[in-house]
Short mmCIF file of C-alpha atoms in Angstrom, two decimals:
data_model
loop_
_atom_site.label_atom_id
_atom_site.label_comp_id
_atom_site.label_asym_id
_atom_site.label_seq_id
_atom_site.Cartn_x
_atom_site.Cartn_y
_atom_site.Cartn_z
CA MET A 1 0.17 0.01 -0.23
CA ARG A 2 2.70 2.09 0.90
CA CYS A 3 4.76 1.62 -2.38
CA ARG A 4 1.78 2.20 -4.32
CA VAL A 5 1.28 5.56 -3.05
CA LEU A 6 4.57 6.96 -3.43
CA HIS A 7 4.74 5.54 -7.03
CA GLN A 8 2.18 8.20 -7.60
CA THR A 9 3.53 11.04 -6.30
CA MET A 10 6.47 10.21 -8.29
CA LYS A 11 3.66 9.98 -11.39
CA LEU A 12 2.50 13.90 -9.95
CA ASP A 13 6.15 15.02 -9.76
CA CYS A 14 7.13 13.80 -13.68
CA SER A 15 3.69 15.37 -15.03
CA CYS A 16 4.43 18.94 -13.39
CA TYR A 17 8.08 18.68 -14.23
CA ALA A 18 7.20 18.27 -18.06
CA LEU A 19 4.30 20.83 -18.14
CA ARG A 20 7.20 23.36 -16.25
CA ARG A 21 9.84 22.32 -19.27
CA ILE A 22 7.04 22.92 -21.96
CA ILE A 23 6.46 26.34 -20.32
CA PHE A 24 9.29 27.57 -20.13
CA PHE A 25 10.34 27.00 -23.78
CA LEU A 26 7.24 29.00 -25.15
CA ALA A 27 8.34 31.38 -22.65
CA CYS A 28 12.11 31.35 -23.99
CA VAL A 29 11.00 31.77 -27.85
CA ILE A 30 8.61 34.59 -27.27
CA PHE A 31 11.44 36.48 -25.65
CA ILE A 32 13.75 36.01 -28.13
CA MET A 33 11.51 36.99 -30.61
CA MET A 34 10.62 40.07 -29.20
CA LEU A 35 14.52 40.79 -28.53
CA GLN A 36 14.60 40.52 -31.97
CA MET A 37 12.32 43.17 -32.71
CA LEU A 38 13.08 45.73 -30.02
CA PHE A 39 16.75 45.64 -31.75
CA SER A 40 16.07 45.56 -35.58
CA GLY A 41 13.61 48.46 -35.28
CA ASP A 42 11.74 46.48 -37.93
CA LYS A 43 8.18 46.00 -35.37
CA GLN A 44 5.23 44.16 -38.03
CA LEU A 45 2.61 45.14 -39.66
CA LEU A 46 -0.18 42.89 -38.90
CA LEU A 47 -3.37 42.56 -41.94
CA SER A 48 -5.79 40.70 -41.89
CA LYS A 49 -6.73 39.09 -45.46
CA GLU A 50 -10.24 41.49 -44.65
CA GLN A 51 -7.93 44.53 -44.01
CA VAL A 52 -5.94 44.04 -47.81
CA PRO A 53 -8.02 42.24 -50.04
CA ARG A 54 -6.42 43.44 -53.20
CA LEU A 55 -3.06 45.08 -51.52
CA MET A 56 0.00 43.74 -54.18
CA ILE A 57 3.76 43.56 -53.16
CA PHE A 58 5.70 44.64 -55.59
CA HIS A 59 9.52 43.61 -54.11
CA PRO A 60 12.55 43.61 -56.15
CA ASP A 61 13.94 40.84 -54.71
CA TYR A 62 10.32 38.90 -55.78
CA ARG A 63 9.59 37.46 -59.47
CA THR A 64 5.97 37.40 -58.77
CA SER A 65 3.60 39.02 -56.95
CA VAL A 66 2.31 37.63 -53.53
CA ARG A 67 -0.40 38.94 -51.10
CA PRO A 68 1.47 38.32 -47.68
CA SER A 69 -0.74 38.42 -43.96
CA ARG A 70 2.49 40.43 -43.11
CA ILE A 71 3.41 43.36 -44.87
CA SER A 72 6.72 45.06 -43.54
CA PRO A 73 7.69 48.89 -43.59
CA ARG A 74 10.16 48.59 -46.34
CA ALA A 75 7.65 46.07 -47.98
CA LEU A 76 5.53 49.01 -48.07
CA PHE A 77 7.78 51.57 -49.42
CA TYR A 78 7.68 49.58 -52.97
CA LEU A 79 3.99 49.39 -53.07
CA ARG A 80 2.69 50.23 -56.89
CA ALA A 81 -0.50 52.35 -57.19
CA SER A 82 -2.55 51.23 -60.43
CA VAL A 83 -2.51 54.54 -62.73
CA ASP A 84 -3.50 55.27 -66.29
CA ASN A 85 0.59 55.76 -67.71
CA ARG A 86 -0.47 56.56 -71.53
CA THR A 87 1.43 59.64 -72.80
CA ARG A 88 -1.41 62.62 -73.61
CA GLU A 89 -2.92 62.86 -76.18
CA GLN A 90 -1.77 64.32 -79.50
CA VAL A 91 -2.60 68.04 -80.69
CA ARG A 92 -3.42 66.37 -84.41
CA ASP A 93 -5.87 63.50 -82.74
CA ILE A 94 -7.43 66.75 -80.74
CA VAL A 95 -8.02 68.53 -84.07
CA ALA A 96 -9.29 65.91 -85.48
CA ARG A 97 -11.57 65.65 -83.20
CA ALA A 98 -12.62 69.37 -83.75
CA TYR A 99 -13.44 68.20 -87.46
CA ASN A 100 -13.69 71.89 -88.39
CA LEU A 101 -9.80 73.04 -87.36
CA PRO A 102 -7.21 73.24 -90.61
CA PRO A 103 -5.42 70.11 -89.94
CA LEU A 104 -2.25 72.68 -89.77
CA TYR A 105 -3.01 73.25 -86.20
CA GLY A 106 -2.35 69.48 -85.78
CA ILE A 107 1.84 69.94 -86.76
CA LYS A 108 4.15 70.11 -84.09
CA LYS A 109 5.91 72.87 -85.76
CA ARG A 110 4.06 74.98 -87.31
CA PRO A 111 5.23 77.35 -90.24
CA HIS A 112 4.84 80.71 -88.39
CA LEU A 113 2.69 82.44 -91.03
CA ALA A 114 2.59 87.10 -90.75
CA SER A 115 1.71 89.37 -92.42
CA LYS A 116 0.67 92.86 -92.89
CA CYS A 117 -2.54 92.10 -93.76
CA GLY A 118 -3.68 89.32 -90.43
CA THR A 119 -1.66 86.77 -88.93
CA TYR A 120 -2.70 82.74 -89.08
CA PRO A 121 -4.64 83.20 -86.59
CA SER A 122 -2.95 80.84 -83.27
CA LEU A 123 -4.71 77.58 -81.96
CA PHE A 124 -4.76 79.75 -79.30
CA ASN A 125 -6.64 82.71 -79.99
CA LEU A 126 -9.68 81.67 -81.79
CA SER A 127 -12.90 81.67 -80.15
CA PHE A 128 -14.97 78.20 -79.30
CA ASN A 129 -18.58 78.39 -78.77
CA ASN A 130 -19.86 74.55 -77.16
CA ILE A 131 -17.01 72.79 -78.68
CA TYR A 132 -17.78 72.67 -82.55
CA TRP A 133 -18.83 76.60 -83.52
CA GLN A 134 -16.56 79.44 -83.78
CA VAL A 135 -17.47 83.12 -83.45
CA PHE A 136 -16.72 85.84 -85.07
CA HIS A 137 -18.30 89.04 -83.25
CA PHE A 138 -18.92 92.01 -85.57
CA SER A 139 -20.86 95.76 -85.86
CA GLN A 140 -23.78 94.44 -85.83
CA GLY A 141 -24.16 90.76 -83.79
CA THR A 142 -22.33 87.83 -83.92
CA PHE A 143 -21.84 84.98 -86.23
CA TYR A 144 -21.47 81.55 -85.02
CA LEU A 145 -19.53 79.35 -87.46
CA TYR A 146 -20.05 75.87 -87.92
CA SER A 147 -18.40 74.96 -91.33
CA ALA A 148 -16.45 75.91 -94.72
CA PHE A 149 -15.86 74.29 -98.24
CA PHE A 150 -14.78 74.97 -101.63
CA ASP A 151 -17.33 74.77 -104.46
CA ASN A 152 -16.48 75.27 -108.16
CA ARG A 153 -19.54 73.26 -109.65
CA THR A 154 -20.51 73.86 -112.99
CA LEU A 155 -23.83 76.02 -111.66
CA THR A 156 -21.76 78.07 -109.16
CA ARG A 157 -21.69 81.22 -110.06
CA PRO A 158 -19.87 83.98 -110.68
CA GLY A 159 -16.86 81.29 -110.28
CA PRO A 160 -15.53 79.27 -107.64
CA SER A 161 -16.11 80.41 -104.19
CA VAL A 162 -16.13 79.21 -100.32
CA ARG A 163 -18.97 79.03 -98.94
CA ILE A 164 -19.22 79.38 -95.32
CA LEU A 165 -21.86 77.62 -92.75
CA GLY A 166 -22.92 79.06 -89.79
CA MET A 167 -25.74 81.03 -87.42
CA VAL A 168 -26.27 84.39 -86.67
CA ASN A 169 -27.94 86.40 -84.42
CA ARG A 170 -30.05 89.04 -86.88
CA ILE A 171 -32.41 88.31 -89.72
CA LYS A 172 -31.04 90.93 -91.96
CA LEU A 173 -27.23 91.50 -92.85
CA ASP A 174 -26.45 94.72 -93.74
CA VAL A 175 -22.33 95.10 -93.35
CA SER A 176 -19.36 94.49 -95.01
CA THR A 177 -17.41 91.21 -94.04
CA TYR A 178 -14.45 89.11 -95.63
CA CYS A 179 -12.62 85.81 -96.08
CA GLN A 180 -9.08 85.55 -95.20
CA LEU A 181 -7.86 83.02 -97.46
CA TRP A 182 -5.53 81.23 -96.43
CA TYR A 183 -3.59 78.60 -98.53
CA ARG A 184 -0.30 76.31 -98.81
CA GLY A 185 2.68 78.23 -97.82
CA GLU A 186 1.55 81.73 -97.92
CA GLY A 187 1.86 83.84 -95.52
CA THR A 188 -0.90 86.68 -96.76
CA PRO A 189 -4.53 85.84 -97.19
CA VAL A 190 -5.37 86.65 -100.00
CA VAL A 191 -9.06 89.21 -99.21
CA ALA A 192 -12.07 87.81 -101.18
CA LYS A 193 -15.49 90.49 -100.32
CA VAL A 194 -18.31 88.45 -98.63
CA VAL A 195 -20.63 88.32 -102.21
CA GLU A 196 -24.23 86.45 -100.57
CA TYR A 197 -25.50 85.83 -97.20
CA ARG A 198 -28.01 83.29 -98.00
CA TYR A 199 -31.01 83.10 -95.58
CA LEU A 200 -31.97 79.27 -95.21
CA TRP A 201 -35.24 79.93 -93.95
CA VAL A 202 -38.98 81.41 -94.50
CA ARG A 203 -39.61 84.25 -92.76
CA GLU A 204 -43.50 83.02 -92.87
CA TRP A 205 -42.30 80.18 -91.03
CA GLY A 206 -41.68 82.04 -87.59
CA ASN A 207 -38.76 82.88 -85.26
CA TYR A 208 -38.25 85.56 -87.86
CA ARG A 209 -36.54 88.11 -85.53
CA ASN A 210 -33.48 89.54 -84.09
CA GLY A 211 -32.03 88.00 -81.36
CA ILE A 212 -32.92 84.48 -81.64
CA LEU A 213 -30.07 82.66 -84.35
CA GLN A 214 -31.25 82.59 -87.74
CA PRO A 215 -29.35 79.93 -90.16
CA TYR A 216 -26.83 81.44 -93.34
CA LEU A 217 -24.88 80.54 -95.79
CA LEU A 218 -22.07 82.78 -96.79
CA GLN A 219 -19.67 83.30 -100.24
CA CYS A 220 -16.75 84.12 -101.02
CA VAL A 221 -15.54 84.56 -104.67
CA ILE A 222 -12.12 83.19 -104.83
CA PRO A 223 -10.04 85.35 -106.89
CA GLU A 224 -8.81 85.08 -110.41
CA SER A 225 -5.12 84.84 -109.50
CA HIS A 226 -6.06 81.80 -107.13
CA ARG A 227 -9.39 80.25 -108.87
CA GLN A 228 -7.99 76.94 -109.48
CA ARG A 229 -6.06 76.29 -106.37
CA VAL A 230 -7.98 75.26 -102.80
CA PRO A 231 -7.31 77.11 -99.93
CA GLN A 232 -6.78 75.36 -97.06
CA SER A 233 -8.52 77.32 -94.30
CA VAL A 234 -10.74 80.86 -94.10
CA SER A 235 -11.29 83.52 -91.48
CA LEU A 236 -13.77 85.67 -91.32
CA VAL A 237 -13.47 89.44 -90.71
CA GLU A 238 -14.89 93.09 -90.53
CA GLY A 239 -12.17 94.78 -92.13
CA ARG A 240 -9.73 93.05 -94.61
CA CYS A 241 -7.01 93.02 -92.66
CA ASP A 242 -8.44 92.40 -89.10
CA GLN A 243 -7.05 89.61 -86.84
CA SER A 244 -9.31 86.63 -86.75
CA THR A 245 -11.27 85.01 -84.21
CA ASN A 246 -12.03 81.60 -86.34
CA ASN A 247 -9.95 79.84 -89.23
CA LEU A 248 -12.48 77.25 -90.56
CA GLN A 249 -10.62 74.39 -92.37
CA VAL A 250 -12.26 74.46 -95.76
CA VAL A 251 -13.94 71.13 -96.76
CA HIS A 252 -13.25 69.72 -100.75
CA ASN A 253 -14.15 66.17 -101.05
CA LEU A 254 -13.32 64.00 -103.54
CA PRO A 255 -14.30 61.00 -105.08
CA PRO A 256 -11.81 58.51 -104.91
CA LYS A 257 -10.45 56.93 -108.36
CA GLY A 258 -13.08 59.95 -109.86
CA GLN A 259 -15.69 57.68 -109.43
CA LYS A 260 -18.82 58.87 -107.70
CA GLN A 261 -21.42 56.26 -105.59
CA ASN A 262 -24.95 56.71 -105.76
CA PHE A 263 -26.75 57.04 -102.81
CA ALA A 264 -25.99 58.90 -99.42
CA ILE A 265 -28.36 59.28 -96.62
CA CYS A 266 -28.50 62.68 -94.21
CA VAL A 267 -29.86 62.00 -90.51
CA LYS A 268 -30.92 65.90 -88.50
CA GLY A 269 -29.14 65.85 -85.15
CA MET A 270 -30.48 62.84 -82.87
CA THR A 271 -32.18 63.56 -79.67
CA PHE A 272 -33.12 59.64 -78.45
CA SER A 273 -32.87 59.47 -74.40
CA ASP A 274 -34.87 56.04 -74.89
CA ASP A 275 -32.99 53.09 -76.20
CA VAL A 276 -34.60 52.33 -80.03
CA SER A 277 -31.17 50.71 -80.77
CA VAL A 278 -33.51 47.54 -81.85
CA ARG A 279 -35.19 49.85 -84.78
CA LEU A 280 -32.59 51.26 -85.61
CA VAL A 281 -30.79 48.16 -86.35
CA GLU A 282 -33.62 47.16 -89.18
CA TRP A 283 -33.84 50.35 -90.62
CA LEU A 284 -30.30 50.65 -91.54
CA GLU A 285 -30.91 47.05 -92.49
CA LEU A 286 -32.87 48.07 -95.13
CA GLN A 287 -31.67 51.33 -96.50
CA PHE A 288 -28.61 48.97 -97.07
CA LEU A 289 -30.67 46.58 -99.40
CA LEU A 290 -32.18 49.42 -100.55
CA GLY A 291 -28.54 50.69 -102.27
CA VAL A 292 -28.03 53.12 -100.21
CA ASP A 293 -23.96 53.35 -99.97
CA LYS A 294 -23.58 55.23 -96.72
CA VAL A 295 -25.49 57.34 -93.94
CA PHE A 296 -24.41 60.15 -91.90
CA LEU A 297 -26.12 61.17 -89.01
CA TYR A 298 -25.38 63.77 -86.55
CA ASN A 299 -25.73 63.34 -82.81
CA PHE A 300 -26.92 65.55 -80.39
CA GLU A 301 -27.40 63.21 -77.27
CA ILE A 302 -28.29 59.90 -77.78
CA HIS A 303 -28.65 56.64 -75.32
CA PRO A 304 -25.58 54.71 -75.22
CA ASN A 305 -26.88 51.22 -77.15
CA ILE A 306 -27.71 53.35 -80.42
CA THR A 307 -24.51 55.08 -79.63
CA LYS A 308 -23.06 50.97 -79.98
CA VAL A 309 -25.32 50.71 -82.77
CA LEU A 310 -23.55 53.23 -85.13
CA LYS A 311 -19.90 52.55 -83.53
CA PHE A 312 -20.61 49.01 -84.87
CA TYR A 313 -21.87 50.56 -88.78
CA GLU A 314 -18.90 52.94 -88.35
CA SER A 315 -16.29 50.40 -88.40
CA GLN A 316 -17.80 48.58 -91.68
CA GLY A 317 -17.74 51.76 -93.42
CA LYS A 318 -21.34 52.46 -93.73
CA VAL A 319 -22.06 54.74 -91.36
CA VAL A 320 -20.27 58.41 -90.51
CA LEU A 321 -21.75 59.58 -86.73
CA LYS A 322 -20.59 63.00 -86.27
CA SER A 323 -20.84 64.93 -82.72
CA LEU A 324 -22.95 67.79 -82.58
CA THR A 325 -23.89 70.57 -80.40
CA LEU A 326 -26.60 73.59 -80.15
CA ALA A 327 -24.63 77.89 -80.86
CA GLY A 328 -24.67 80.36 -78.89
CA GLU A 329 -26.58 80.51 -75.07
CA GLN A 330 -28.74 77.44 -76.10
CA PRO A 331 -27.86 74.05 -73.49
CA ILE A 332 -25.45 71.58 -74.38
CA ILE A 333 -26.07 69.48 -70.85
CA ARG A 334 -26.53 66.09 -71.41
CA GLY A 335 -30.58 65.33 -70.67
CA LEU A 336 -31.32 69.19 -71.27
CA VAL A 337 -30.77 69.05 -74.75
CA GLU A 338 -34.31 67.46 -75.55
CA LEU A 339 -36.31 68.31 -73.80
CA TYR A 340 -35.19 72.33 -74.94
CA LEU A 341 -35.70 71.30 -78.63
CA ASN A 342 -38.95 69.49 -77.96
CA THR A 343 -39.79 72.76 -76.55
CA LYS A 344 -38.54 74.90 -78.60
CA VAL A 345 -39.40 73.42 -81.95
CA MET A 346 -38.81 76.09 -84.38
CA HIS A 347 -35.55 77.08 -82.35
CA LYS A 348 -35.08 72.79 -83.01
CA LEU A 349 -36.18 73.57 -87.27
CA GLN A 350 -33.92 76.38 -87.72
CA GLN A 351 -30.96 74.05 -85.92
CA GLU A 352 -32.08 71.44 -88.19
CA VAL A 353 -31.08 72.73 -91.14
CA ILE A 354 -27.66 73.11 -89.96
CA PRO A 355 -26.68 69.30 -90.58
CA TYR A 356 -28.55 68.65 -93.49
CA ASN A 357 -25.95 71.67 -95.46
CA ASP A 358 -23.39 70.31 -94.05
CA CYS A 359 -24.22 67.31 -95.40
CA LEU A 360 -24.84 68.33 -98.65
CA TYR A 361 -21.72 70.18 -98.79
CA ARG A 362 -19.51 67.51 -97.35
CA ASN A 363 -21.13 64.79 -100.01
CA MET A 364 -21.61 67.02 -102.96
CA ASN A 365 -18.76 65.46 -105.31
CA LEU A 366 -18.89 62.25 -103.67
CA TYR A 367 -22.69 60.58 -104.31
CA LYS A 368 -25.10 60.96 -107.87
CA PHE A 369 -28.02 61.79 -105.12
CA ILE A 370 -28.24 62.61 -101.61
CA VAL A 371 -30.93 62.47 -99.25
CA LEU A 372 -32.32 63.80 -96.00
CA ILE A 373 -35.05 61.38 -94.38
CA ASP A 374 -35.40 60.79 -90.83
CA THR A 375 -35.17 57.00 -89.43
CA ASP A 376 -38.31 56.46 -89.69
CA GLU A 377 -38.72 56.87 -92.70
CA VAL A 378 -38.36 54.70 -96.00
CA ILE A 379 -38.05 55.63 -99.86
CA MET A 380 -40.20 52.09 -100.95
CA PRO A 381 -39.84 51.44 -104.79
CA ARG A 382 -42.82 49.26 -105.67
CA THR A 383 -41.88 48.25 -109.05
CA VAL A 384 -38.42 47.54 -108.86
CA PRO A 385 -35.76 46.24 -106.53
CA GLY A 386 -34.13 49.10 -105.75
CA TRP A 387 -33.28 52.54 -105.56
CA LYS A 388 -30.15 52.50 -108.50
CA GLU A 389 -33.36 50.67 -110.65
CA LEU A 390 -35.82 53.18 -109.58
CA LEU A 391 -33.43 56.37 -110.51
CA LYS A 392 -32.27 54.62 -113.71
CA GLN A 393 -36.42 54.98 -114.99
CA MET A 394 -36.87 58.29 -113.46
CA ALA A 395 -33.53 59.98 -113.68
CA PRO A 396 -31.53 57.69 -116.66
CA GLN A 397 -29.32 61.08 -117.49
CA VAL A 398 -28.12 61.00 -113.64
CA MET A 399 -26.82 57.81 -113.33
CA MET A 400 -25.03 57.86 -116.41
CA GLY A 401 -23.11 60.80 -114.78
CA GLU A 402 -24.92 63.46 -117.54
CA GLY A 403 -27.16 66.85 -116.60
CA HIS A 404 -30.57 66.39 -116.79
CA PRO A 405 -33.48 69.13 -116.21
CA TYR A 406 -34.76 67.90 -112.75
CA ALA A 407 -32.97 69.33 -109.33
CA SER A 408 -35.29 66.96 -106.74
CA TYR A 409 -36.85 63.90 -107.53
CA TYR A 410 -40.18 63.51 -104.63
CA ALA A 411 -41.93 60.81 -103.07
CA ARG A 412 -45.25 60.68 -101.12
CA ASN A 413 -45.33 61.08 -97.70
CA VAL A 414 -48.05 58.25 -96.29
CA TYR A 415 -48.44 56.58 -93.03
CA PHE A 416 -47.88 53.58 -91.29
CA LEU A 417 -49.34 54.63 -88.03
CA ASP A 418 -49.32 51.91 -84.47
CA SER A 419 -52.76 51.68 -84.29
CA MET A 420 -53.16 50.87 -88.13
CA GLN A 421 -51.83 46.79 -87.42
CA ASP A 422 -53.43 46.62 -84.00
CA LYS A 423 -56.40 45.46 -85.33
CA HIS A 424 -54.78 43.11 -87.24
CA ARG A 425 -52.67 40.00 -86.90
CA TRP A 426 -49.57 40.05 -86.23
CA ALA A 427 -46.97 37.89 -88.32
CA MET A 428 -45.80 34.46 -86.28
CA ASP A 429 -43.16 34.18 -88.03
CA VAL A 430 -41.18 37.71 -87.42
CA PRO A 431 -39.90 38.68 -84.14
CA ARG A 432 -42.49 41.16 -82.70
CA PHE A 433 -39.60 43.55 -82.65
CA MET A 434 -39.09 44.06 -86.22
CA HIS A 435 -41.05 47.46 -86.23
CA MET A 436 -41.40 47.84 -90.21
CA LEU A 437 -41.59 43.78 -91.29
CA GLN A 438 -44.94 43.49 -88.44
CA HIS A 439 -46.02 46.85 -89.66
CA LEU A 440 -48.07 46.23 -93.26
CA TYR A 441 -51.31 48.19 -92.84
CA ARG A 442 -51.07 51.64 -94.34
CA ALA A 443 -52.94 54.72 -94.91
CA ALA A 444 -55.25 54.83 -98.41
CA ASN A 445 -54.91 57.95 -98.93
CA TYR A 446 -51.83 59.76 -99.21
CA THR A 447 -50.90 63.51 -97.70
CA ALA A 448 -51.27 66.18 -99.16
CA PRO A 449 -49.25 66.21 -103.04
CA THR A 450 -45.90 68.29 -101.68
CA SER A 451 -46.68 67.75 -97.75
CA TYR A 452 -43.75 65.85 -95.44
CA VAL A 453 -42.35 64.43 -98.75
CA LYS A 454 -39.21 63.17 -99.11
CA ALA A 455 -36.83 63.36 -102.49
CA PHE A 456 -33.36 62.33 -103.85
CA HIS A 457 -31.57 65.36 -104.47
CA ASP A 458 -29.10 65.85 -107.32
CA PRO A 459 -26.20 67.95 -105.29
CA GLN A 460 -24.48 69.70 -108.57
CA ARG A 461 -28.13 71.39 -108.79
CA VAL A 462 -29.16 72.28 -105.21
CA LEU A 463 -27.99 75.19 -103.51
CA THR A 464 -29.16 74.80 -99.87
CA LEU A 465 -31.83 71.95 -98.43
CA HIS A 466 -34.55 71.65 -95.97
CA ASN A 467 -36.13 69.19 -94.53
CA HIS A 468 -38.51 68.10 -97.72
CA PHE A 469 -37.67 70.37 -100.55
CA PRO A 470 -34.45 72.57 -101.67
CA LEU A 471 -34.82 76.42 -100.32
CA SER A 472 -32.93 77.01 -102.88
CA CYS A 473 -30.96 76.12 -106.34
CA LEU A 474 -27.81 76.97 -108.39
CA THR A 475 -30.26 77.56 -111.28
CA PRO A 476 -33.04 80.24 -110.90
CA ASP A 477 -35.60 77.83 -110.24
CA CYS A 478 -35.74 74.29 -108.92
CA PRO A 479 -37.66 71.88 -110.99
CA TYR A 480 -38.96 68.87 -109.69
CA PHE A 481 -40.09 65.52 -110.45
CA ARG A 482 -42.71 63.80 -108.84
CA ILE A 483 -42.65 60.13 -108.72
CA PRO A 484 -45.85 58.70 -109.23
CA THR A 485 -47.06 56.49 -105.79
CA GLU A 486 -47.36 53.28 -107.72
CA VAL A 487 -43.76 53.53 -108.51
CA ALA A 488 -42.46 55.13 -104.82
CA HIS A 489 -43.71 56.29 -101.68
CA LEU A 490 -42.15 58.02 -98.27
CA GLN A 491 -43.41 55.00 -95.80
CA HIS A 492 -43.50 56.87 -92.86
CA TYR A 493 -43.48 54.86 -89.74
CA ARG A 494 -44.81 56.86 -86.28
CA ARG A 495 -47.38 56.13 -83.56
CA GLU A 496 -49.27 59.34 -84.97
CA CYS A 497 -49.80 62.27 -87.54
CA VAL A 498 -47.61 65.15 -87.00
CA SER A 499 -49.14 67.98 -84.89
CA GLU A 500 -50.45 69.78 -88.14
CA LEU A 501 -52.46 66.69 -89.58
CA LEU A 502 -53.79 66.16 -85.92
CA ASP A 503 -57.07 66.72 -87.14
CA LEU A 504 -57.00 64.76 -90.60
CA CYS A 505 -55.61 61.52 -88.29
CA PRO A 506 -59.46 60.24 -87.36
CA TYR A 507 -59.66 59.60 -91.34
CA TYR A 508 -56.53 58.22 -92.13
CA ARG A 509 -56.49 55.47 -89.17
CA SER A 510 -60.02 54.45 -90.40
CA HIS A 511 -59.41 54.06 -94.11
CA THR A 512 -56.55 51.04 -93.97
CA VAL A 513 -54.89 49.19 -96.74
CA GLU A 514 -52.60 46.09 -96.55
CA ASP A 515 -49.30 47.03 -97.81
CA ASP A 516 -46.59 44.52 -98.06
CA ASP A 517 -43.79 45.95 -100.58
CA ILE A 518 -41.64 45.78 -97.59
CA LEU A 519 -41.43 41.67 -98.08
CA LYS A 520 -39.74 41.30 -100.17
CA PHE A 521 -36.83 42.45 -98.63
CA LYS A 522 -37.87 40.03 -95.85
CA LYS A 523 -35.05 37.20 -95.26
CA PRO A 524 -32.35 38.87 -95.94
CA LEU A 525 -33.78 42.07 -93.63
CA LEU A 526 -34.72 39.70 -91.27
CA LEU A 527 -30.77 38.10 -91.40
CA GLY A 528 -29.11 41.60 -91.47
CA THR A 529 -30.84 42.40 -88.26
CA LEU A 530 -30.34 39.31 -86.49
CA HIS A 531 -26.81 39.03 -86.87
CA THR A 532 -26.08 42.48 -86.06
CA LEU A 533 -28.58 42.02 -82.48
CA ARG A 534 -26.20 38.41 -81.62
CA HIS A 535 -22.90 40.72 -82.60
CA LEU A 536 -24.01 43.48 -80.67
CA GLY A 537 -25.14 41.23 -77.40
CA PHE A 538 -28.83 42.30 -77.96
CA LEU A 539 -29.69 38.74 -79.11
CA GLN A 540 -29.19 36.07 -76.46
CA GLU A 541 -30.32 32.65 -78.47
CA ARG A 542 -28.05 30.89 -80.14
CA TRP A 543 -29.94 30.02 -83.17
CA ASN A 544 -28.00 29.02 -86.20
CA LEU A 545 -29.90 32.31 -88.84
CA THR A 546 -29.17 30.34 -91.45
CA GLN A 547 -31.62 28.23 -91.11
CA ILE A 548 -33.96 30.54 -90.97
CA GLU A 549 -36.98 29.66 -93.19
CA GLY A 550 -37.87 32.26 -96.15
#
């Protein structure tokens, strides 16, 4: 019994001794670690994963990035923040984006052009307004200049000229102004007087008063000594040798290899806050099927998805998209522009004249016909496959590159209103979002013969354009040809009639007929639209589109 108690006592003493040794060992380790930290001065900073979820250390001793739980002060020194290290945008790219500035400003070492009669204006002495406008203050008011063009068309009188497009806060101009024409390699400008201020509006339409910006086209005839040369840029001044605050690139676009294309469409400044991108794809695909070579659009403010659509077609060389702002003290704040233009309707219509005529003059030497239409309209040939065949019937001389008697070829307007389709069945073999392919009922009656028409314009004959017809031509009058409605017409897709026709709209809605001329394009239009929507990520279904039945 005594031996057993002694044995248990010895076991307890051994256990206590072992425990004491473990505790002593741990105490020594902790003490040594504290001494190392004290004498090295390298106090560790302990960070949890939650504290540094994205912190990456780049140390010269490391070959790869690591994500540690401990970071020393020395390692912190080598941390790198993620910043954009690209070089700043080059001046030439900035100048190109402004698109009405002379390319000379984009050259690093520009020649110093100075003379006793006007000094070539410095880029930083130009007076800008709302990005795309240049300002010219004169004794009677203020010009906002948008673009300038070299015009040597055969019918231009009295000879090759520079035309300047802009807006001015006066309705009548009784002042002498001059164009300083700047030519490559010449330090002295060639001075030409402005011989015409052409008003791009009609007094009876409204807004005919001072203080409201009015659209104008100015003409300066190039002196005989320089008649065969195209100036690089033009400045507008009141005194012949004044120092100018504006300098516009003179545009003179010529077709490659001298071969004109057939058709260009010009679309006014767009304000689409709603996403109509799917409809726009269908509309563009139909225009290309009809034979349109390129579509030119101007952008006030549009939905990001619409921008995505247009940039896609632009990358294919089928579309040109230009940003645009309102001139003067009118708003340019995103979201406010559309509200402003919807409220100030006359201001909107006057502003539309600028992009229409800018598009005309940029393309007057490139295309046989210019067509001004909206994205809810299409000139539909009814007896032939496309526009080329249509114009071979209507204007064979133009299509052959010869002269002809007409400035414009009008297509009459007929409504395809939403409510006209609602009371009829929908096509089950066409997606519901294909707006034009699903709307096959129209008004039985056309609008008045000269109301709301759209036209093929010969750019070698028209001088200025309005939405529906020429305001003026290079000939004393503007002769036109009215395309028979059985040959072609303007299909106008709207929710409701325009405000001026609201009294007649019930009559149009109650008298309808089926019109399926568009179905001759059904399969290619359907395939083209669906392929584009899929490419842009707007269509999720993964069907084999080539197996769609006609």
